[in-house]
Amino acid sequence: MDAESQDINLSSPNKGLVVDQSDCLSDVPVEGAMGSSVTPLPPGLTEQKAEEFRTELSKVEEEINTLRHVLSAKEKHATELRRKLGLTPLNELKQNLTKSWQDVQTSNAYLSASATLDDIARSEAYKKTQETLSQAGQKTSAALSTVGTAISRRLGDMRNSATFKSFEDKVGNLKNDQI
């Protein structure tokens, strides 16, 4: 459908509209719709006034149905325009997330929390805790380095021992015998 046939004048709802009756909702019963002559009229309502209401209800239902078709045509047209512009759902999601994140960053709650975290980072307690943890990390690193050096030295000593040399010779002989 081209853009001209979708520009609907609501005072004349069928102008330029190609209506596909296959998805029409006219078969769906509406509570209180026409054909309710089985139920008695409410007190104070004349048959003439009831008929006027039924006629008006019929017109309103017809307008609703027309508007559904118009909306469907407009949604299809918008989808086609998005496709032509290269606006994929993923791009739209990215844009929405970016805008939402910007909104969060400018919100009072975020700014307040950020200011509180800045205050904490500048506090003496935070600085002392950071310094203590830094020193603990350095001491732990030094201790692990010392342990690693000790293990390396022990393995070196073990490799130079007579027992290891004897074992090494036997493994070497086994290897040579198999070749």
mmCIF file of N, CA, C and O in Angstrom, residues 101-156:
data_model
loop_
_atom_site.group_PDB
_atom_site.id
_atom_site.type_symbol
_atom_site.label_atom_id
_atom_site.label_comp_id
_atom_site.label_asym_id
_atom_site.label_seq_id
_atom_site.Cartn_x
_atom_site.Cartn_y
_atom_site.Cartn_z
ATOM 1 N N TRP A 101 20.064 4.470 29.962
ATOM 2 C CA TRP A 101 21.264 4.603 30.797
ATOM 3 C C TRP A 101 21.570 6.080 31.042
ATOM 4 O O TRP A 101 21.938 6.474 32.147
ATOM 5 N N GLN A 102 21.407 6.913 30.016
ATOM 6 C CA GLN A 102 21.610 8.353 30.197
ATOM 7 C C GLN A 102 20.602 8.918 31.192
ATOM 8 O O GLN A 102 20.953 9.758 32.034
ATOM 9 N N ASP A 103 19.367 8.441 31.112
ATOM 10 C CA ASP A 103 18.348 8.888 32.059
ATOM 11 C C ASP A 103 18.706 8.478 33.488
ATOM 12 O O ASP A 103 18.519 9.248 34.429
ATOM 13 N N VAL A 104 19.218 7.254 33.634
ATOM 14 C CA VAL A 104 19.626 6.776 34.954
ATOM 15 C C VAL A 104 20.759 7.650 35.493
ATOM 16 O O VAL A 104 20.755 8.059 36.660
ATOM 17 N N GLN A 105 21.742 7.949 34.634
ATOM 18 C CA GLN A 105 22.894 8.727 35.077
ATOM 19 C C GLN A 105 22.529 10.152 35.473
ATOM 20 O O GLN A 105 23.262 10.779 36.242
ATOM 21 N N THR A 106 21.448 10.666 34.952
ATOM 22 C CA THR A 106 21.045 12.020 35.310
ATOM 23 C C THR A 106 19.955 12.032 36.377
ATOM 24 O O THR A 106 19.511 13.102 36.783
ATOM 25 N N SER A 107 19.550 10.847 36.842
ATOM 26 C CA SER A 107 18.500 10.781 37.858
ATOM 27 C C SER A 107 19.041 11.218 39.216
ATOM 28 O O SER A 107 20.239 11.107 39.504
ATOM 29 N N ASN A 108 18.151 11.714 40.034
ATOM 30 C CA ASN A 108 18.535 12.176 41.374
ATOM 31 C C ASN A 108 19.108 11.037 42.210
ATOM 32 O O ASN A 108 20.070 11.224 42.951
ATOM 33 N N ALA A 109 18.515 9.852 42.113
ATOM 34 C CA ALA A 109 18.984 8.715 42.910
ATOM 35 C C ALA A 109 20.420 8.358 42.543
ATOM 36 O O ALA A 109 21.265 8.123 43.418
ATOM 37 N N TYR A 110 20.710 8.309 41.243
ATOM 38 C CA TYR A 110 22.068 7.962 40.795
ATOM 39 C C TYR A 110 23.067 9.031 41.224
ATOM 40 O O TYR A 110 24.152 8.718 41.723
ATOM 41 N N LEU A 111 22.702 10.287 41.032
ATOM 42 C CA LEU A 111 23.603 11.377 41.404
ATOM 43 C C LEU A 111 23.852 11.384 42.912
ATOM 44 O O LEU A 111 24.984 11.587 43.362
ATOM 45 N N SER A 112 22.830 11.103 43.676
ATOM 46 C CA SER A 112 22.963 11.052 45.127
ATOM 47 C C SER A 112 23.868 9.893 45.544
ATOM 48 O O SER A 112 24.758 10.052 46.384
ATOM 49 N N ALA A 113 23.655 8.717 44.950
ATOM 50 C CA ALA A 113 24.479 7.553 45.271
ATOM 51 C C ALA A 113 25.920 7.789 44.853
ATOM 52 O O ALA A 113 26.866 7.428 45.583
ATOM 53 N N SER A 114 26.112 8.397 43.705
ATOM 54 C CA SER A 114 27.462 8.691 43.222
ATOM 55 C C SER A 114 28.173 9.651 44.167
ATOM 56 O O SER A 114 29.349 9.468 44.499
ATOM 57 N N ALA A 115 27.458 10.670 44.631
ATOM 58 C CA ALA A 115 28.046 11.632 45.572
ATOM 59 C C ALA A 115 28.391 10.942 46.886
ATOM 60 O O ALA A 115 29.454 11.205 47.473
ATOM 61 N N THR A 116 27.532 10.053 47.336
ATOM 62 C CA THR A 116 27.794 9.312 48.576
ATOM 63 C C THR A 116 29.036 8.452 48.421
ATOM 64 O O THR A 116 29.888 8.400 49.321
ATOM 65 N N LEU A 117 29.163 7.760 47.284
ATOM 66 C CA LEU A 117 30.347 6.930 47.048
ATOM 67 C C LEU A 117 31.612 7.780 46.982
ATOM 68 O O LEU A 117 32.672 7.375 47.481
ATOM 69 N N ASP A 118 31.521 8.964 46.387
ATOM 70 C CA ASP A 118 32.671 9.876 46.353
ATOM 71 C C ASP A 118 33.056 10.299 47.763
ATOM 72 O O ASP A 118 34.239 10.352 48.108
ATOM 73 N N ASP A 119 32.053 10.588 48.585
ATOM 74 C CA ASP A 119 32.320 10.963 49.979
ATOM 75 C C ASP A 119 32.998 9.820 50.730
ATOM 76 O O ASP A 119 33.933 10.042 51.502
ATOM 77 N N ILE A 120 32.522 8.608 50.493
ATOM 78 C CA ILE A 120 33.124 7.437 51.148
ATOM 79 C C ILE A 120 34.570 7.280 50.703
ATOM 80 O O ILE A 120 35.467 7.027 51.520
ATOM 81 N N ALA A 121 34.816 7.430 49.400
ATOM 82 C CA ALA A 121 36.172 7.258 48.870
ATOM 83 C C ALA A 121 37.131 8.294 49.440
ATOM 84 O O ALA A 121 38.336 8.045 49.540
ATOM 85 N N ARG A 122 36.615 9.460 49.823
ATOM 86 C CA ARG A 122 37.465 10.509 50.387
ATOM 87 C C ARG A 122 37.586 10.405 51.911
ATOM 88 O O ARG A 122 38.349 11.143 52.507
ATOM 89 N N SER A 123 36.845 9.500 52.525
ATOM 90 C CA SER A 123 36.841 9.415 53.983
ATOM 91 C C SER A 123 38.129 8.776 54.499
ATOM 92 O O SER A 123 38.797 7.999 53.812
ATOM 93 N N GLU A 124 38.464 9.103 55.746
ATOM 94 C CA GLU A 124 39.669 8.558 56.386
ATOM 95 C C GLU A 124 39.555 7.051 56.575
ATOM 96 O O GLU A 124 40.526 6.323 56.370
ATOM 97 N N ALA A 125 38.383 6.569 56.946
ATOM 98 C CA ALA A 125 38.192 5.134 57.165
ATOM 99 C C ALA A 125 38.459 4.354 55.876
ATOM 100 O O ALA A 125 39.125 3.305 55.895
ATOM 101 N N TYR A 126 37.956 4.875 54.764
ATOM 102 C CA TYR A 126 38.174 4.212 53.477
ATOM 103 C C TYR A 126 39.662 4.203 53.125
ATOM 104 O O TYR A 126 40.201 3.194 52.695
ATOM 105 N N LYS A 127 40.314 5.351 53.318
ATOM 106 C CA LYS A 127 41.745 5.448 52.984
ATOM 107 C C LYS A 127 42.564 4.504 53.847
ATOM 108 O O LYS A 127 43.483 3.837 53.352
ATOM 109 N N LYS A 128 42.244 4.414 55.151
ATOM 110 C CA LYS A 128 42.977 3.505 56.045
ATOM 111 C C LYS A 128 42.742 2.055 55.653
ATOM 112 O O LYS A 128 43.673 1.247 55.632
ATOM 113 N N THR A 129 41.488 1.717 55.337
ATOM 114 C CA THR A 129 41.171 0.349 54.919
ATOM 115 C C THR A 129 41.899 0.012 53.629
ATOM 116 O O THR A 129 42.481 -1.077 53.494
ATOM 117 N N GLN A 130 41.904 0.933 52.679
ATOM 118 C CA GLN A 130 42.591 0.715 51.404
ATOM 119 C C GLN A 130 44.091 0.518 51.642
ATOM 120 O O GLN A 130 44.708 -0.374 51.062
ATOM 121 N N GLU A 131 44.671 1.328 52.495
ATOM 122 C CA GLU A 131 46.101 1.232 52.791
ATOM 123 C C GLU A 131 46.419 -0.100 53.475
ATOM 124 O O GLU A 131 47.387 -0.775 53.123
ATOM 125 N N THR A 132 45.584 -0.497 54.426
ATOM 126 C CA THR A 132 45.789 -1.764 55.139
ATOM 127 C C THR A 132 45.698 -2.940 54.176
ATOM 128 O O THR A 132 46.530 -3.857 54.213
ATOM 129 N N LEU A 133 44.679 -2.934 53.304
ATOM 130 C CA LEU A 133 44.542 -4.028 52.339
ATOM 131 C C LEU A 133 45.705 -4.048 51.356
ATOM 132 O O LEU A 133 46.171 -5.118 50.945
ATOM 133 N N SER A 134 46.190 -2.889 50.972
ATOM 134 C CA SER A 134 47.339 -2.813 50.073
ATOM 135 C C SER A 134 48.574 -3.412 50.735
ATOM 136 O O SER A 134 49.311 -4.203 50.122
ATOM 137 N N GLN A 135 48.806 -3.059 51.998
ATOM 138 C CA GLN A 135 49.956 -3.608 52.734
ATOM 139 C C GLN A 135 49.808 -5.120 52.902
ATOM 140 O O GLN A 135 50.780 -5.869 52.753
ATOM 141 N N ALA A 136 48.590 -5.572 53.198
ATOM 142 C CA ALA A 136 48.362 -7.012 53.349
ATOM 143 C C ALA A 136 48.648 -7.731 52.036
ATOM 144 O O ALA A 136 49.252 -8.820 52.021
ATOM 145 N N GLY A 137 48.234 -7.143 50.931
ATOM 146 C CA GLY A 137 48.504 -7.743 49.626
ATOM 147 C C GLY A 137 49.993 -7.816 49.333
ATOM 148 O O GLY A 137 50.492 -8.825 48.819
ATOM 149 N N GLN A 138 50.713 -6.768 49.655
ATOM 150 C CA GLN A 138 52.166 -6.766 49.434
ATOM 151 C C GLN A 138 52.849 -7.825 50.291
ATOM 152 O O GLN A 138 53.745 -8.538 49.829
ATOM 153 N N LYS A 139 52.441 -7.935 51.561
ATOM 154 C CA LYS A 139 53.043 -8.928 52.467
ATOM 155 C C LYS A 139 52.716 -10.346 52.010
ATOM 156 O O LYS A 139 53.565 -11.228 52.052
ATOM 157 N N THR A 140 51.469 -10.546 51.557
ATOM 158 C CA THR A 140 51.081 -11.868 51.055
ATOM 159 C C THR A 140 51.891 -12.217 49.818
ATOM 160 O O THR A 140 52.378 -13.351 49.673
ATOM 161 N N SER A 141 52.070 -11.271 48.929
ATOM 162 C CA SER A 141 52.863 -11.484 47.723
ATOM 163 C C SER A 141 54.307 -11.827 48.082
ATOM 164 O O SER A 141 54.898 -12.756 47.510
ATOM 165 N N ALA A 142 54.864 -11.096 49.024
ATOM 166 C CA ALA A 142 56.240 -11.370 49.448
ATOM 167 C C ALA A 142 56.342 -12.749 50.075
ATOM 168 O O ALA A 142 57.313 -13.495 49.821
ATOM 169 N N ALA A 143 55.359 -13.117 50.904
ATOM 170 C CA ALA A 143 55.382 -14.430 51.550
ATOM 171 C C ALA A 143 55.293 -15.546 50.508
ATOM 172 O O ALA A 143 56.027 -16.546 50.581
ATOM 173 N N LEU A 144 54.406 -15.398 49.533
ATOM 174 C CA LEU A 144 54.282 -16.420 48.485
ATOM 175 C C LEU A 144 55.556 -16.501 47.654
ATOM 176 O O LEU A 144 55.973 -17.598 47.244
ATOM 177 N N SER A 145 56.189 -15.372 47.410
ATOM 178 C CA SER A 145 57.449 -15.367 46.674
ATOM 179 C C SER A 145 58.520 -16.117 47.458
ATOM 180 O O SER A 145 59.287 -16.911 46.898
ATOM 181 N N THR A 146 58.573 -15.901 48.757
ATOM 182 C CA THR A 146 59.537 -16.594 49.616
ATOM 183 C C THR A 146 59.273 -18.091 49.615
ATOM 184 O O THR A 146 60.213 -18.898 49.519
ATOM 185 N N VAL A 147 57.997 -18.470 49.712
ATOM 186 C CA VAL A 147 57.645 -19.895 49.685
ATOM 187 C C VAL A 147 58.050 -20.498 48.346
ATOM 188 O O VAL A 147 58.617 -21.604 48.287
ATOM 189 N N GLY A 148 57.788 -19.788 47.247
ATOM 190 C CA GLY A 148 58.168 -20.288 45.921
ATOM 191 C C GLY A 148 59.660 -20.466 45.795
ATOM 192 O O GLY A 148 60.142 -21.474 45.239
ATOM 193 N N THR A 149 60.420 -19.515 46.321
ATOM 194 C CA THR A 149 61.885 -19.611 46.287
ATOM 195 C C THR A 149 62.356 -20.804 47.110
ATOM 196 O O THR A 149 63.242 -21.564 46.682
ATOM 197 N N ALA A 150 61.751 -20.994 48.280
ATOM 198 C CA ALA A 150 62.135 -22.121 49.140
ATOM 199 C C ALA A 150 61.834 -23.454 48.451
ATOM 200 O O ALA A 150 62.653 -24.388 48.492
ATOM 201 N N ILE A 151 60.695 -23.547 47.810
ATOM 202 C CA ILE A 151 60.334 -24.797 47.110
ATOM 203 C C ILE A 151 61.300 -25.041 45.956
ATOM 204 O O ILE A 151 61.766 -26.173 45.751
ATOM 205 N N SER A 152 61.616 -23.999 45.216
ATOM 206 C CA SER A 152 62.570 -24.146 44.103
ATOM 207 C C SER A 152 63.928 -24.617 44.611
ATOM 208 O O SER A 152 64.567 -25.495 44.011
ATOM 209 N N ARG A 153 64.383 -24.027 45.692
ATOM 210 C CA ARG A 153 65.679 -24.412 46.270
ATOM 211 C C ARG A 153 65.640 -25.873 46.716
ATOM 212 O O ARG A 153 66.575 -26.632 46.471
ATOM 213 N N ARG A 154 64.535 -26.284 47.368
ATOM 214 C CA ARG A 154 64.393 -27.668 47.838
ATOM 215 C C ARG A 154 64.412 -28.649 46.669
ATOM 216 O O ARG A 154 65.031 -29.707 46.748
ATOM 217 N N LEU A 155 63.685 -28.282 45.600
ATOM 218 C CA LEU A 155 63.676 -29.170 44.425
ATOM 219 C C LEU A 155 65.066 -29.249 43.801
ATOM 220 O O LEU A 155 65.494 -30.324 43.341
ATOM 221 N N GLY A 156 65.772 -28.117 43.775
ATOM 222 C CA GLY A 156 67.147 -28.112 43.257
ATOM 223 C C GLY A 156 68.047 -28.986 44.107
ATOM 224 O O GLY A 156 68.854 -29.759 43.574
#
